[in-house]
Coordinates of C-alpha atoms and ligand atoms in Angstrom, one line a residue:
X1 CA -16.1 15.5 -15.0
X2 CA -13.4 15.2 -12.6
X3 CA -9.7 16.4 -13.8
X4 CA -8.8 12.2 -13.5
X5 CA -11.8 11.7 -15.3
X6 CA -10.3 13.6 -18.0
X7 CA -6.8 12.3 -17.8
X8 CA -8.8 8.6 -18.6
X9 CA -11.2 9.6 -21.2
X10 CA -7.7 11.4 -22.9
X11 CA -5.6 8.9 -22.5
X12 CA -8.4 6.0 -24.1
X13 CA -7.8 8.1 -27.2
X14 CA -4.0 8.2 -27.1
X15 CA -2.0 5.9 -29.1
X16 CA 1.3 4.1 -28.1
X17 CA 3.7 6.9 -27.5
X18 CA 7.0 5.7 -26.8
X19 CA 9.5 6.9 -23.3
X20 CA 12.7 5.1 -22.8
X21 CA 10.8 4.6 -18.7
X22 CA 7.6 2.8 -20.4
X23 CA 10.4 0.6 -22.6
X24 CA 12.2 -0.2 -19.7
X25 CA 9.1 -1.2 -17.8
X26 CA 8.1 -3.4 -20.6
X27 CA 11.4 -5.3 -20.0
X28 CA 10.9 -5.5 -17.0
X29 CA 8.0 -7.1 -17.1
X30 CA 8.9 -9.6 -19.6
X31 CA 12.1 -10.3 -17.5
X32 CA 10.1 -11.3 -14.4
X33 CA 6.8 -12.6 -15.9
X34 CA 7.8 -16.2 -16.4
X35 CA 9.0 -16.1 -12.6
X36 CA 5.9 -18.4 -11.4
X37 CA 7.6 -19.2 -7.7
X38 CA 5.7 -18.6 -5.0
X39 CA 1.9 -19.2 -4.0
X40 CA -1.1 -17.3 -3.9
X41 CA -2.6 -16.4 -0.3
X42 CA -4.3 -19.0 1.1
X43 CA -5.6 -18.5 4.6
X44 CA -7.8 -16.0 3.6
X45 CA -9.7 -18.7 1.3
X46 CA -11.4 -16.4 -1.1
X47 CA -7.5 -15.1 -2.0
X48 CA -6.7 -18.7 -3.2
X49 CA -8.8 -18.0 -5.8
X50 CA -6.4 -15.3 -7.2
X51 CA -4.8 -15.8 -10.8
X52 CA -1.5 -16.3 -10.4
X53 CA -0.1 -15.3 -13.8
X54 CA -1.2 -11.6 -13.3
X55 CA 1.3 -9.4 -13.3
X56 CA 1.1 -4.9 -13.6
X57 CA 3.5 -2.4 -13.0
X58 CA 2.9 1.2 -12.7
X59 CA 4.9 4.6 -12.2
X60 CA 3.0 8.0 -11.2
X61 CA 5.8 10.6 -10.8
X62 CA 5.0 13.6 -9.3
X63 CA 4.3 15.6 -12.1
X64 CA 1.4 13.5 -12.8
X65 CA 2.6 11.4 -15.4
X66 CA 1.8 8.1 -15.6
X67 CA 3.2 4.6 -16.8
X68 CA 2.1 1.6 -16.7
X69 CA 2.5 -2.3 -18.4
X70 CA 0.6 -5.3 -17.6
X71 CA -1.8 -6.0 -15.6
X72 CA -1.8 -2.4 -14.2
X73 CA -5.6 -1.9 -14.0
X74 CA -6.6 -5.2 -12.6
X75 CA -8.4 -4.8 -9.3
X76 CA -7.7 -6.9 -6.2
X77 CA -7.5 -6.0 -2.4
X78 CA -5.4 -3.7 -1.0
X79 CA -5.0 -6.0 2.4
X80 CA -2.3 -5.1 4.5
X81 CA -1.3 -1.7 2.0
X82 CA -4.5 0.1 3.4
X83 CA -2.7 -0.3 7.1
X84 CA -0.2 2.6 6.0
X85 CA -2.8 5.2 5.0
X86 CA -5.4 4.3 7.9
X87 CA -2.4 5.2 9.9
X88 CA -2.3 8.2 8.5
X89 CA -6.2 9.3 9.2
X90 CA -5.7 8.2 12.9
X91 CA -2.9 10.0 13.0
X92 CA -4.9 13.0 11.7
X93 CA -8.0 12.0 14.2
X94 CA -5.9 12.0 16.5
X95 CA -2.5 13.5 16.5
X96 CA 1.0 12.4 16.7
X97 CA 1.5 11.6 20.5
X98 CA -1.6 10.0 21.3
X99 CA -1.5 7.4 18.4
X100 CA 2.2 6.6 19.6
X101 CA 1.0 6.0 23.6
X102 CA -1.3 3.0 21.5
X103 CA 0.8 2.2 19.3
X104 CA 4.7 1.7 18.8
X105 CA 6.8 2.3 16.0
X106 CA 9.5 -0.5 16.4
X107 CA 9.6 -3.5 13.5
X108 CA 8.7 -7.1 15.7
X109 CA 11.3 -9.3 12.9
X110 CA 7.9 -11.5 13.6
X111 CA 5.6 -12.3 11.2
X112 CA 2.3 -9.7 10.4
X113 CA 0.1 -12.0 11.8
X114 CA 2.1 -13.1 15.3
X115 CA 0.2 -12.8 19.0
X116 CA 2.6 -10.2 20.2
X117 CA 2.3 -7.1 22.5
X118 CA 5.0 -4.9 23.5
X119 CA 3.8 -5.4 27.1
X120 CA 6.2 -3.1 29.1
X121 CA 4.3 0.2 27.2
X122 CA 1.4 -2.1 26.9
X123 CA 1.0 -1.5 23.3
X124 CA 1.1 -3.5 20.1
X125 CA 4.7 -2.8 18.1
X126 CA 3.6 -1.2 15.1
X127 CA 0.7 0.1 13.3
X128 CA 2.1 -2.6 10.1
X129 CA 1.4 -5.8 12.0
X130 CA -2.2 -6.8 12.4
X131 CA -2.5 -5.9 16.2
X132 CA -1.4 -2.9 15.5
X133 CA -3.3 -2.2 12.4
X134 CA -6.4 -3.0 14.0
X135 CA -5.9 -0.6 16.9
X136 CA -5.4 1.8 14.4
X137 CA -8.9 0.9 12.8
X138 CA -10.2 1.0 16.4
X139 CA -9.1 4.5 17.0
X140 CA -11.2 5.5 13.7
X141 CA -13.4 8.6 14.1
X142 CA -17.2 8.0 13.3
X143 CA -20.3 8.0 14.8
X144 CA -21.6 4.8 13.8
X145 CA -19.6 2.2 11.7
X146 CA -21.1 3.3 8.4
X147 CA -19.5 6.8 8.7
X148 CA -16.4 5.3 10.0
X149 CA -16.2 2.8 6.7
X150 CA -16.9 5.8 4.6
X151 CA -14.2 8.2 5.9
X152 CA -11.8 5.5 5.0
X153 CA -12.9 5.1 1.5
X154 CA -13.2 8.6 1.0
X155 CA -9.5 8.6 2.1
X156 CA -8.5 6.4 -0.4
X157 CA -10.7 8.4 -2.9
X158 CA -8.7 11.3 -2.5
X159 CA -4.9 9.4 -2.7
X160 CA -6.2 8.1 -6.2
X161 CA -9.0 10.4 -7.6
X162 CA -11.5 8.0 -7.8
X163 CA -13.9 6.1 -5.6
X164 CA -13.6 2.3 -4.1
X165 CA -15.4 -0.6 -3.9
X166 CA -15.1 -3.0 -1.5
X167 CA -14.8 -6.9 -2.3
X168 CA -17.8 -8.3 -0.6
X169 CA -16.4 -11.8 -0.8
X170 CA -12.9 -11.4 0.0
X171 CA -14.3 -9.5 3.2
X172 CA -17.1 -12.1 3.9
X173 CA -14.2 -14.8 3.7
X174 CA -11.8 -12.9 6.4
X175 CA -14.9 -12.4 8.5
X176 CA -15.4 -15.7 8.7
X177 CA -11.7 -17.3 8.7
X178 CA -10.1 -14.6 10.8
X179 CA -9.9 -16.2 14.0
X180 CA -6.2 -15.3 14.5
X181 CA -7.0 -11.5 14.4
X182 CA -10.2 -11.9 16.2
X183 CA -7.7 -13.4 18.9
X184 CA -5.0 -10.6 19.0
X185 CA -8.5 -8.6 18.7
X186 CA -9.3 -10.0 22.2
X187 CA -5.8 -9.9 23.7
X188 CA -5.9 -6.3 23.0
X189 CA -8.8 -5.9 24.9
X190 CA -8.3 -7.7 28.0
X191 CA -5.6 -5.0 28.7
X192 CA -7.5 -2.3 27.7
X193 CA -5.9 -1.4 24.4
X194 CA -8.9 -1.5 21.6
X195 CA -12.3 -0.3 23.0
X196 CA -15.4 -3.3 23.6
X197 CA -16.7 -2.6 20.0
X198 CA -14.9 -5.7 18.5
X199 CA -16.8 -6.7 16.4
X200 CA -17.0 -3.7 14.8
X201 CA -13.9 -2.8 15.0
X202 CA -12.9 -6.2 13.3
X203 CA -15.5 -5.7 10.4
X204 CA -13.3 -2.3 9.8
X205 CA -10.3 -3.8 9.9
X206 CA -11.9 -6.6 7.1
X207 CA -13.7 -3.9 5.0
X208 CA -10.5 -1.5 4.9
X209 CA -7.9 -4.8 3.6
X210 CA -11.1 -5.2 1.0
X211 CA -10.8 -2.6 -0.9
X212 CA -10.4 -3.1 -4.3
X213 CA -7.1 -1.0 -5.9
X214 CA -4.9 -1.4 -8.9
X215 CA -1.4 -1.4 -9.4
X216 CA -2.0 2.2 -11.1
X217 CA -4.1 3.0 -7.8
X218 CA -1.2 2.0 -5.5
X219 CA 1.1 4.0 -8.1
X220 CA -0.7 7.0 -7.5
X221 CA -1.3 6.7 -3.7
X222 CA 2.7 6.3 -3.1
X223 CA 2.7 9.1 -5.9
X224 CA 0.4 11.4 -3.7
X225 CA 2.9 10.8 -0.6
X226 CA 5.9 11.7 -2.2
X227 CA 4.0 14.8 -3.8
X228 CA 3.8 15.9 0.1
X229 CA 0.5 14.6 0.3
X230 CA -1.3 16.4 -2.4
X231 CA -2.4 13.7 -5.4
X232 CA -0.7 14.7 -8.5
X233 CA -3.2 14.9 -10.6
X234 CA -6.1 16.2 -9.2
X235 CA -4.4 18.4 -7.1
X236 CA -6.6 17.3 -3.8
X237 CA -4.7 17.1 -0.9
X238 CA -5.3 13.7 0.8
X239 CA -3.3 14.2 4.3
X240 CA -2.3 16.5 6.5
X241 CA 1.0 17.7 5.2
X242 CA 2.3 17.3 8.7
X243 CA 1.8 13.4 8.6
X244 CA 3.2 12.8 5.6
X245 CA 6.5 11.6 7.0
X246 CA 5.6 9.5 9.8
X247 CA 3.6 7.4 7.0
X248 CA 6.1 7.1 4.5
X249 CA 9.4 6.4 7.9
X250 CA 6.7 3.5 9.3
X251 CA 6.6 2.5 5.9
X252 CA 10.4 2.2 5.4
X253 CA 10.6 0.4 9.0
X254 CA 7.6 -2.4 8.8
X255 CA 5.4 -2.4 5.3
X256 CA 7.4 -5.0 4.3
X257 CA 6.6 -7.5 7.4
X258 CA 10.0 -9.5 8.7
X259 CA 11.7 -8.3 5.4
X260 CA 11.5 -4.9 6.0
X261 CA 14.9 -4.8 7.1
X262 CA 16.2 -6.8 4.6
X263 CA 14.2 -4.5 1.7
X264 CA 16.1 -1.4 3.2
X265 CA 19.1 -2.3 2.5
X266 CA 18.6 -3.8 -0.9
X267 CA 16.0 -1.8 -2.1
X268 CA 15.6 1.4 0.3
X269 CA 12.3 2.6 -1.1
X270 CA 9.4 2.9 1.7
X271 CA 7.0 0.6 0.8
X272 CA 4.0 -1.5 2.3
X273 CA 2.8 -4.7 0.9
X274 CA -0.2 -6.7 1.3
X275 CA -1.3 -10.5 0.6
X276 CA -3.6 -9.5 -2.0
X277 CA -0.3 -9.6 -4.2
X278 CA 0.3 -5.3 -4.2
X279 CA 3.4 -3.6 -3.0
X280 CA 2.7 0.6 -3.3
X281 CA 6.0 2.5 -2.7
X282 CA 7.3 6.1 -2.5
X283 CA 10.1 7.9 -3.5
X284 CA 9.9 11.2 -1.8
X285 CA 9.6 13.9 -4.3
X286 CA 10.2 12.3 -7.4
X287 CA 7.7 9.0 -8.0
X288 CA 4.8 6.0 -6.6
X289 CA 5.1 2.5 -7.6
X290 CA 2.7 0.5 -7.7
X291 CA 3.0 -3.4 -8.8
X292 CA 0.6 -6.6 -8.2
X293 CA 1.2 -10.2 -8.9
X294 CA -0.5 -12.2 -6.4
X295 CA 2.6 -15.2 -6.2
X296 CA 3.9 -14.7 -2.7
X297 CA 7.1 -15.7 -0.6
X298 CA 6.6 -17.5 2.7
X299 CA 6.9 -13.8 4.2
X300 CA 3.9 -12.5 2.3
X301 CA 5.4 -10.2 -0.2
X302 CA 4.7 -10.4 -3.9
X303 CA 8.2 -12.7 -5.1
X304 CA 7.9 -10.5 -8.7
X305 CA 7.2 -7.2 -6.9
X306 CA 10.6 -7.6 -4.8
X307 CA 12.4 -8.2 -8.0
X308 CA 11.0 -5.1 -9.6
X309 CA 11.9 -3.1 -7.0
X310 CA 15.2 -4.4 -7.2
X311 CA 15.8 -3.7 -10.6
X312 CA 14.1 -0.4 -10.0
X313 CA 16.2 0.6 -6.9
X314 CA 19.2 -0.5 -9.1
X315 CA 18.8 0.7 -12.1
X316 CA 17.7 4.0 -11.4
X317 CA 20.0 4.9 -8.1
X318 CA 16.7 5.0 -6.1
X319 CA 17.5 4.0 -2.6
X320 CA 17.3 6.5 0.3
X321 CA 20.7 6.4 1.4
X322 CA 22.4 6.6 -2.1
X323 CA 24.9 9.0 -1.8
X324 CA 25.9 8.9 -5.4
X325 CA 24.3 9.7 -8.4
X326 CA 23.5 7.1 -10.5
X327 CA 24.4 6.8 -14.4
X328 CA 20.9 6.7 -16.0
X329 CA 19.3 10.4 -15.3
X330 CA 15.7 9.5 -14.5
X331 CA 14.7 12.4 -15.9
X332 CA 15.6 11.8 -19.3
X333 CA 13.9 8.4 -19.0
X334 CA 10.5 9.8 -18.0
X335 CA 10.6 12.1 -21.0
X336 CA 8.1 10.8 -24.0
X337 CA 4.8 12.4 -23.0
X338 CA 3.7 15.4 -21.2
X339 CA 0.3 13.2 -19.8
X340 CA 0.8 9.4 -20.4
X341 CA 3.0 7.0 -21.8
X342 CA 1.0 3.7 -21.7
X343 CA 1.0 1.2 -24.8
Ligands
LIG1 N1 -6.3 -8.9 6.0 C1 -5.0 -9.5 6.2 C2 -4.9 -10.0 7.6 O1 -5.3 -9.4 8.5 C3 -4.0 -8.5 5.9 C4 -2.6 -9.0 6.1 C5 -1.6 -8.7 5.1 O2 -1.9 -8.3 4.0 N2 -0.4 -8.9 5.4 O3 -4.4 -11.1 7.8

């Protein structure tokens, strides 16, 4: 039995105990749940199917505590969220400068889905927008597309401590619907940026925004980032210590499509959101978020993530560039329980 493995089976048997953070988080998430603005992704038809009344939160701070209210262990797809830490394995395949000559690291303001290349390097802007992303996925190491698929979802196996499935009808649907990418696909090839395996490469790209997460999964992976790389609680490292950073400062710059300005200057937590409904964020050396509700803006961000994260940011003086300490100590809010703190 896994260390996580034991966290679950001792937390099943735990009952309520009570931290002023799990409170809080519970008023959160009555503040925001009867927000119903927004729609569910649609252009990806199996995501229309999504209910739109979920709603989870979910802290991991870096001392492996966890907290958690709602919806919190309800799967859906980590789209657009996997982007960040596929980035980080190409940059580990790879290494720092090469994945820069294919890819840039400068926020378009366009939407994640636009037919733009940064044609004067001849390379797509960022590895957060899909061009980019799926030049990431291109740059995969593997020697046939099973092994590839697998490295990626033993990646995200060691960011949360325990193994994904893939959602074989969202990623039939975007196989079958994603013309748009299949386009940028070919664009990128006709000047030589992704290599003739299209296809493949695009079935990746599908499989990897497929996998199925949690709020508590995206939690922990921001958690394992701001832990330096190593997941809290089982202790595995699941990146290169060395790449750590460039993740979480792409994160900061584009996770959030054309709001990623906008979100660092109102909520300055790195973050990266997909349009499965998840935002995972990271505040370096103290906590992951992780929250899903699948009601989006016209931008593609979750409308009740963005205001958790305000109230978060707020509340707890969490933004990057806070230069002063905020009233409410977060350490005397995470205090309750040594292991756990859910209801
Ligand atoms: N799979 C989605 C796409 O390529 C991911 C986009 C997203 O979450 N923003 O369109």
């Amino acid at each position: 039995m896994s260390h996580f493995d034991n966290l679950h089976s001792l937390t099943s048997s735990i009952t309520a105990v009570t931290s002023p953070l799990r409170q809080y988080l519970h008023e959160l998430h009555s503040k925001y749940h009867p927000l119903t603005d927004g729609v569910v992704a649609n252009y990806i038809p199996e995501l229309a199917l999504a209910d739109p009344a979920l709603f989870g939160i979910a802290v991991v701070t870096t001392d492996g505590q966890i907290f958690e209210v709602g919806d919190s262990t309800t799967l859906f797809t980590s789209q657009a969220i996997s982007k960040a830490f596929v980035y980080g394995l190409a940059l580990e395949d790879h290494g720092r400068d090469y994945i820069t000559s294919k890819v840039g690291l400068e926020a378009t303001g366009e939407a994640f889905n636009a037919i733009l290349l940064d044609e004067k390097n001849n390379r797509p802007y960022n590895p957060m927008v899909n061009g980019g992303a799926i030049a990431i996925t291109n740059l995969i190491k593997g020697q046939h597309p099973t092994e590839r698929l697998k490295r990626i979802l033993d990646m995200f196996k060691r960011y949360t401590g325990h193994s994904h499935d893939i959602s074989m009808p969202v990623f039939l649907s975007e196989k079958a619907t994603g013309h748009r990418n299949r386009a940028m696909a070919f664009l990128m090839l006709n000047v030589g940026i992704v290599s003739d395996n299209l296809e493949e490469t695009l079935d990746l790209y599908f499989q990897q925004c497929s996998i199925l997460v949690t709020a508590r999964d995206l939690a922990m992976m921001g958690a394992t980032l701001a832990n330096g790389g190593v997941n809290p609680i089982t202790q595995e490292r699941a990146i290169d210590a060395q790449y750590v950073q460039d993740v979480i400062s792409v994160m900061l710059t584009c996770g959030m499509y054309n709001y990623s300005g906008e979100w660092a200057c109102r909520v300055g937590i790195p973050a990266k959101s997909g349009v499965g409904g998840g935002i995972t964020a990271v505040v370096p050396g103290q906590l992951g978020i992780g929250t899903f509700s699948p009601l989006l803006d016209d931008k593609g961000n979750s409308i009740r993530g963005i205001k958790v994260y305000q109230d978060l940011s707020k509340d707890f003086g969490l933004h990057l560039f806070n230069a002063t300490r905020c009233d409410r100590d977060l350490n005397a809010w995470t205090k309750g329980s040594p292991v756990d703190a859910r209801s």
